[in-house]
Coordinates of C-alpha atoms in Angstrom, one line a residue:
X171 CA -0.2 0.0 -0.1
X172 CA 1.1 3.4 -1.2
X173 CA 0.5 6.5 0.9
X174 CA 0.1 9.1 -1.8
X175 CA 1.8 11.9 0.1
X176 CA 3.2 14.0 -2.7
X177 CA 2.8 17.3 -4.8
X178 CA 1.6 17.4 -8.0
X179 CA 5.0 17.7 -9.4
X180 CA 5.7 14.0 -7.9
X181 CA 3.3 12.9 -10.7
X182 CA 6.0 13.6 -13.3
X183 CA 8.0 10.3 -14.7
X184 CA 11.3 11.9 -14.8
X185 CA 12.8 10.4 -11.8
X186 CA 15.4 8.4 -11.4
X187 CA 17.1 6.5 -8.3
X188 CA 20.4 7.9 -6.9
X189 CA 20.4 5.2 -3.9
X190 CA 18.2 2.0 -3.2
X191 CA 18.3 -0.4 -0.5
X192 CA 16.2 -3.8 -0.5
X193 CA 13.4 -3.5 2.4
X194 CA 13.4 -7.1 4.7
X195 CA 11.7 -7.7 7.7
X196 CA 13.5 -7.5 11.0
X197 CA 13.5 -9.9 13.4
X198 CA 14.6 -9.7 17.0
X199 CA 18.4 -10.6 16.5
X200 CA 18.6 -7.2 14.2
X201 CA 16.4 -4.7 15.8
X202 CA 18.4 -2.1 18.5
X203 CA 18.8 -3.3 21.9
X204 CA 16.7 -0.1 23.0
X205 CA 13.2 0.6 21.4
X206 CA 13.3 3.5 18.3
X207 CA 10.4 4.6 20.1
X208 CA 10.9 8.7 20.7
X209 CA 14.3 8.4 19.8
X210 CA 16.5 9.9 16.8
X211 CA 18.0 7.4 14.3
X212 CA 20.4 9.0 12.2
X213 CA 21.5 6.9 9.1
X214 CA 24.3 7.3 6.5
X215 CA 24.2 6.8 2.5
X216 CA 26.2 7.5 -0.5
X217 CA 24.7 8.5 -3.1
X218 CA 25.8 8.0 -7.1
X219 CA 24.7 11.1 -8.6
X220 CA 23.4 14.6 -7.7
X221 CA 20.7 16.8 -8.0
X222 CA 18.5 19.5 -6.5
X223 CA 15.1 18.2 -6.5
X224 CA 14.7 15.3 -4.5
X225 CA 12.4 12.6 -2.9
X226 CA 12.9 10.3 -0.2
X227 CA 10.7 7.1 0.1
X228 CA 10.2 5.3 3.5
X229 CA 8.9 1.4 3.8
X230 CA 7.0 -0.3 6.9
X231 CA 5.7 -3.1 4.4
X232 CA 7.1 -5.8 6.8
X233 CA 5.4 -4.5 9.9
X234 CA 2.6 -5.1 11.7
X235 CA 1.9 -1.9 13.2
X236 CA 2.3 1.7 12.3
X237 CA 5.3 3.8 12.6
X238 CA 4.9 7.5 13.8
X239 CA 7.7 9.6 12.7
X240 CA 7.9 13.1 14.2
X241 CA 10.1 14.9 11.4
X242 CA 13.2 13.7 9.1
X243 CA 15.9 16.0 8.2
X244 CA 18.9 15.3 5.8
X245 CA 21.9 17.1 5.7
X246 CA 25.5 16.9 4.6
X247 CA 27.3 13.8 6.4
X248 CA 30.6 14.5 8.5
X249 CA 32.6 12.3 10.2
X250 CA 30.8 9.5 12.7
X251 CA 27.2 10.8 13.4
X252 CA 28.3 14.7 13.0
X253 CA 26.4 16.7 10.2
X254 CA 27.0 20.0 8.9
X255 CA 24.0 21.7 10.4
X256 CA 23.9 24.3 7.7
X257 CA 22.7 22.0 5.5
X258 CA 20.1 20.5 7.6
X259 CA 16.6 20.4 5.3
X260 CA 13.4 19.1 6.7
X261 CA 11.6 16.6 4.5
X262 CA 8.0 17.2 4.5
X263 CA 4.7 14.9 3.5
X264 CA 1.7 16.7 2.0
X265 CA 3.3 19.5 3.5
X266 CA 3.7 18.4 7.2
X267 CA 6.9 17.4 9.0
X268 CA 5.3 14.1 10.7
X269 CA 4.2 11.2 9.0
X270 CA 2.5 8.1 10.3
X271 CA 3.4 5.1 7.7
X272 CA 0.7 2.1 8.3
X273 CA 1.2 -1.8 8.6
X274 CA 2.4 -2.9 5.4
X275 CA 2.7 0.7 3.5
X276 CA 5.1 3.2 2.1
X277 CA 5.2 6.7 1.8
X278 CA 6.9 9.0 -0.8
X279 CA 8.1 12.9 0.5
X280 CA 7.1 15.9 -1.3
X281 CA 10.1 17.5 -2.9
X282 CA 12.9 18.4 -1.1
X283 CA 15.0 21.4 -2.6
X284 CA 18.8 20.3 -1.7
X285 CA 22.1 20.6 -3.6
X286 CA 23.1 17.0 -3.4
X287 CA 26.4 16.2 -4.9
X288 CA 27.8 13.6 -6.7
X289 CA 29.0 10.2 -4.7
X290 CA 28.3 12.5 -1.2
X291 CA 27.6 11.0 1.9
X292 CA 24.4 11.8 3.1
X293 CA 23.0 11.9 6.4
X294 CA 19.2 11.1 7.2
X295 CA 18.0 11.7 10.7
X296 CA 14.7 9.8 11.7
X297 CA 12.7 11.5 14.9
X298 CA 10.4 8.6 15.8
X299 CA 7.1 9.3 17.8
X300 CA 6.3 6.7 20.6
X301 CA 4.3 4.4 18.5
X302 CA 6.7 2.2 16.5
X303 CA 6.5 -1.6 15.4
X304 CA 8.1 -4.7 17.3
X305 CA 9.5 -5.5 14.0
X306 CA 10.5 -2.6 12.0
X307 CA 11.1 -2.7 8.2
X308 CA 14.6 -2.7 7.9
X309 CA 17.7 -3.7 5.4
X310 CA 20.6 -5.7 7.4
X311 CA 23.5 -5.4 5.7
X312 CA 23.8 -1.8 5.5
X313 CA 27.5 -1.7 5.8
X314 CA 27.4 1.9 7.3
X315 CA 26.8 2.5 11.1
X316 CA 23.8 4.0 12.3
X317 CA 23.5 6.2 15.4
X318 CA 20.5 6.3 18.0
X319 CA 20.2 9.2 20.5
X320 CA 17.3 9.8 23.0
X321 CA 14.4 12.0 22.1
X322 CA 14.0 14.6 19.2
X323 CA 17.6 15.7 18.1
X324 CA 17.2 18.9 16.6
X325 CA 20.0 19.4 13.4
X326 CA 21.9 22.3 15.5
X327 CA 21.8 20.0 18.7
X328 CA 24.8 17.5 19.9
X329 CA 23.6 13.7 18.8
X330 CA 24.5 11.8 22.0
X331 CA 24.7 8.5 20.6
X332 CA 23.6 5.7 23.1
X333 CA 23.9 2.8 20.4
X334 CA 25.0 1.9 17.0
X335 CA 24.7 -0.7 14.5
X336 CA 24.9 -1.7 10.9
X337 CA 21.5 -1.7 9.7
X338 CA 19.3 0.9 7.8
X339 CA 15.4 1.2 9.2
X340 CA 12.6 2.8 7.1
X341 CA 14.8 4.5 4.3
X342 CA 14.5 2.4 1.2
X343 CA 15.0 5.1 -1.8
X344 CA 16.2 8.2 -2.8
X345 CA 14.9 9.7 -6.2
X346 CA 16.4 12.7 -8.0
X347 CA 14.2 14.7 -10.4
X348 CA 14.7 16.0 -14.0
X349 CA 18.8 15.6 -14.5
X350 CA 18.3 13.3 -17.5
X351 CA 20.3 10.6 -15.7
X352 CA 19.4 7.1 -15.9
X353 CA 20.2 4.2 -13.4
X354 CA 21.7 0.3 -13.4
X355 CA 19.7 -1.9 -10.8
X356 CA 21.6 -4.8 -9.5
X357 CA 19.8 -8.0 -8.1
X358 CA 21.9 -9.7 -6.2
X359 CA 22.7 -11.6 -2.7
X360 CA 25.6 -10.9 -0.1
X361 CA 28.2 -10.5 -2.5
X362 CA 26.6 -7.4 -4.1
X363 CA 25.3 -6.7 -0.8
X364 CA 29.2 -6.1 0.4
X365 CA 29.8 -9.2 2.6
X366 CA 33.5 -8.8 3.1
X367 CA 33.8 -5.1 2.6
X368 CA 34.6 -2.4 4.8
X369 CA 32.2 -0.9 7.3
X370 CA 31.8 2.9 6.3
X371 CA 34.1 2.6 3.5
X372 CA 31.5 2.3 0.5
X373 CA 33.6 -0.3 -0.9
X374 CA 31.2 -2.7 -2.1
X375 CA 31.6 -3.7 -6.0
X376 CA 28.3 -1.6 -6.8
X377 CA 30.2 1.6 -5.2
X378 CA 33.4 1.3 -7.2
X379 CA 31.0 0.6 -10.4
X380 CA 29.1 3.8 -9.3
X381 CA 32.2 5.9 -9.1
X382 CA 33.7 4.4 -12.5
X383 CA 30.3 5.8 -13.9
X384 CA 30.6 8.8 -12.4
X385 CA 33.5 9.8 -14.3
X386 CA 32.0 8.7 -18.0
X387 CA 31.3 12.0 -18.9
X388 CA 29.9 10.8 -22.4
X389 CA 26.7 9.0 -20.4
X390 CA 23.7 9.6 -18.6
X391 CA 23.9 6.3 -16.8
X392 CA 24.9 7.6 -13.6
X393 CA 22.7 6.2 -11.1
X394 CA 23.7 2.6 -9.1
X395 CA 21.1 1.0 -7.2
X396 CA 22.3 -1.9 -5.0
X397 CA 19.4 -4.2 -4.2
X398 CA 21.4 -7.2 -2.8
X399 CA 20.6 -9.0 0.2
X400 CA 22.7 -11.2 2.2
X401 CA 21.7 -14.9 2.3
X402 CA 19.5 -14.3 -0.5
X403 CA 18.2 -17.1 -2.9
X404 CA 16.6 -16.7 -6.7
X405 CA 14.0 -19.7 -6.3
X406 CA 13.3 -20.3 -3.0
X407 CA 14.4 -20.4 0.8
X408 CA 17.5 -18.6 1.9
X409 CA 17.2 -14.7 4.1
X410 CA 14.4 -12.5 2.9
X411 CA 12.1 -13.1 0.3
X412 CA 13.6 -14.4 -2.8
X413 CA 14.3 -12.9 -5.8
X414 CA 11.2 -14.3 -8.0
X415 CA 9.2 -12.9 -5.6
X416 CA 10.9 -9.5 -4.4
X417 CA 11.5 -8.5 -8.0
X418 CA 8.7 -6.5 -8.8
X419 CA 8.8 -4.4 -5.7
X420 CA 13.0 -4.2 -5.5
X421 CA 13.8 -4.1 -9.4
X422 CA 10.5 -3.0 -11.3
X423 CA 9.5 -0.7 -8.5
X424 CA 12.4 1.3 -9.2
X425 CA 12.5 5.0 -11.3
X426 CA 14.6 5.6 -14.4
X427 CA 16.5 2.3 -14.4
X428 CA 17.7 1.7 -17.8
X429 CA 20.0 -1.2 -17.4
X430 CA 19.4 -4.6 -14.9
X431 CA 22.5 -6.5 -13.8
X432 CA 21.4 -10.0 -12.6
X433 CA 24.3 -11.4 -10.3
X434 CA 22.4 -14.1 -8.4
X435 CA 22.2 -17.9 -7.8
X436 CA 25.3 -18.9 -5.4
X437 CA 23.0 -19.2 -2.4
X438 CA 20.7 -21.6 -4.3
X439 CA 23.4 -23.4 -5.7
X440 CA 25.3 -23.9 -2.1
X441 CA 22.4 -25.0 -0.3
X442 CA 20.9 -27.3 -2.8
X443 CA 20.2 -30.7 -2.2
X444 CA 19.9 -31.7 -5.8
X445 CA 22.3 -29.3 -7.7
X446 CA 21.2 -30.5 -11.4
X447 CA 17.6 -29.8 -10.5
X448 CA 18.7 -26.3 -8.9
X449 CA 20.6 -25.6 -12.1
X450 CA 17.8 -26.3 -14.6
X451 CA 15.4 -24.3 -12.0
X452 CA 17.9 -21.3 -11.9
X453 CA 17.9 -21.1 -15.9
X454 CA 14.1 -20.8 -15.8
X455 CA 13.9 -18.5 -12.9
X456 CA 16.5 -16.0 -14.9
X457 CA 14.6 -16.3 -18.2
X458 CA 11.5 -15.3 -15.9
X459 CA 13.3 -12.4 -14.7
X460 CA 14.7 -11.3 -18.0
X461 CA 11.0 -11.4 -19.3
X462 CA 9.4 -9.3 -16.8
X463 CA 12.3 -6.8 -17.4
X464 CA 12.0 -6.4 -20.6
X465 CA 8.1 -6.2 -20.8
X466 CA 8.8 -3.3 -17.9
X467 CA 10.9 -1.5 -20.8
X468 CA 14.0 -1.8 -18.9
X469 CA 16.4 -1.7 -22.3
X470 CA 19.7 -3.4 -21.4
X471 CA 19.8 -6.9 -19.2
X472 CA 23.1 -8.2 -18.1
X473 CA 23.8 -11.5 -16.7
X474 CA 26.8 -11.7 -14.5
X475 CA 28.5 -15.6 -14.0
X476 CA 28.8 -17.0 -10.4
X477 CA 32.0 -16.6 -8.7
X478 CA 33.8 -19.6 -7.8
X479 CA 33.3 -20.9 -4.1
X480 CA 35.8 -23.9 -3.7
X481 CA 37.5 -23.9 -0.2
X482 CA 33.7 -22.6 1.5
X483 CA 32.3 -24.8 3.6
X484 CA 29.3 -25.9 0.7
X485 CA 31.3 -26.7 -1.6
X486 CA 31.2 -30.0 -3.5
X487 CA 31.8 -31.2 -7.1
X488 CA 28.1 -31.6 -7.6
X489 CA 27.4 -28.1 -6.5
X490 CA 30.4 -26.9 -8.7
X491 CA 29.2 -28.9 -11.7
X492 CA 25.6 -27.0 -11.1
X493 CA 27.9 -23.4 -11.1
X494 CA 29.7 -24.4 -14.4
X495 CA 26.0 -25.3 -15.9
X496 CA 24.8 -21.9 -14.9
X497 CA 27.6 -19.7 -16.2
X498 CA 27.6 -21.5 -19.5
X499 CA 24.1 -20.6 -20.2
X500 CA 24.6 -17.0 -18.8
X501 CA 27.5 -16.9 -21.2
X502 CA 26.4 -18.3 -24.3
X503 CA 22.3 -18.6 -24.5
X504 CA 22.2 -15.2 -26.0
X505 CA 19.2 -14.3 -23.9
X506 CA 21.2 -11.3 -22.0
X507 CA 22.3 -8.0 -23.7
X508 CA 25.9 -8.7 -22.5
X509 CA 27.6 -10.5 -19.9
X510 CA 29.9 -9.5 -16.9
X511 CA 32.1 -12.3 -16.4
X512 CA 33.0 -12.3 -12.8
X513 CA 34.1 -16.0 -12.7
X514 CA 36.8 -15.5 -15.3
X515 CA 37.8 -12.1 -13.7
X516 CA 38.1 -13.4 -10.3
X517 CA 39.1 -16.7 -10.3
X518 CA 42.6 -18.6 -9.6
X519 CA 44.1 -19.0 -13.2
X520 CA 45.5 -22.4 -12.0
X521 CA 42.1 -23.8 -10.4
X522 CA 38.8 -22.5 -12.1
X523 CA 36.9 -23.4 -9.2
X524 CA 38.6 -21.5 -6.5
X525 CA 38.9 -17.5 -6.1
X526 CA 42.3 -15.7 -6.5
X527 CA 43.4 -15.6 -3.1
X528 CA 44.2 -12.0 -3.4
X529 CA 40.6 -11.7 -3.8
X530 CA 39.1 -13.9 -1.3
X531 CA 37.3 -13.1 2.4
X532 CA 36.2 -16.7 3.0
X533 CA 36.4 -18.3 -0.3
X534 CA 32.9 -17.4 -1.2
X535 CA 32.7 -13.5 -0.3
X536 CA 35.5 -11.3 -1.9
X537 CA 37.4 -8.8 -0.2
X538 CA 37.7 -4.7 -1.2
X539 CA 40.4 -5.3 -3.8
X540 CA 38.1 -8.4 -5.1
X541 CA 35.3 -5.7 -5.0
X542 CA 37.4 -3.2 -6.7
X543 CA 38.0 -5.4 -9.8
X544 CA 34.3 -6.6 -10.1
X545 CA 33.2 -2.8 -9.5
X546 CA 35.4 -1.6 -12.4
X547 CA 34.7 -4.4 -14.8
X548 CA 31.0 -4.0 -14.2
X549 CA 31.3 -0.6 -15.4
X550 CA 33.5 -1.3 -18.4
X551 CA 30.6 -3.9 -19.6
X552 CA 27.7 -1.3 -18.7
X553 CA 29.5 1.6 -20.4
X554 CA 29.9 -1.1 -23.6
X555 CA 34.1 -0.7 -23.5

């Protein structure tokens, strides 16, 4: 359910996402130790491109109770939880600072006038009212620290943090109006979400891709939307809703997407009890997602091969055979407009089943060096070079 809380201008279609994350149900282990009720939550994001007319989207889709928000303001982020108070700008909903998002609902802000710079770190401070859900809607793998303080903290007051954690709550999208830029959306799991990257350093592979695209002056493709979820599967099982179920919301629900990268399947293969059947089902699922994306008007769909995982606990010859079958289909089926061969890029030249040691975090996830190589290769393919 979407609350229609937006100005007339927001009905325009010339919006493009500069940042997004996939919403999830929040279990007890991923909730703050303290309640969010009557607190101020300061969250940090890094955008991909800039603009001067923004819209912030929030979600309460996975919660069974409403969430009461007294106010929200954005500001240029400084070190830790500090902000540049001179840049602080309140976000409004139907011209009001406060908003209540019902259980299962989402909300988009009015247009925010703000000078957003490319690749900048933006602080979003949510001042919660006393009524909040027992289980929030969140994204578990923020890879950036969020900060919690008591009461409603104004922009020019010290933010006295009493708890910090690496999750985002309620925020899901930041869109920019009328720049002519377009976005690439990435469907993925923990390798895309950034497992193995450095907290607060913005060194996931989509971050490196965003940096490379921002330097490509001849292209309008500047937005990078990371819709990876740790532990996520394509078909069924895993953590959070599988890709087949969440695709309409997390990918087709984004604005201004011109290119889609599908880089997901290692969890389906690694946890499979029938690897041969899983490889067939994955290929069928990819075709379903490709068809959906084309029908929705996404112009370019790129497949990315599944990276090696020999040395990780779920490796077996049967799982490896399934990975090879799926990768061969990605490379040769002709269903994709282009292929990013992450497998070839990152595997050990002396053992095609294993990552290069210099890129490995745990023989499944990559480290920042590996993510840098992946991000730059992805940008090269996206730019058609």
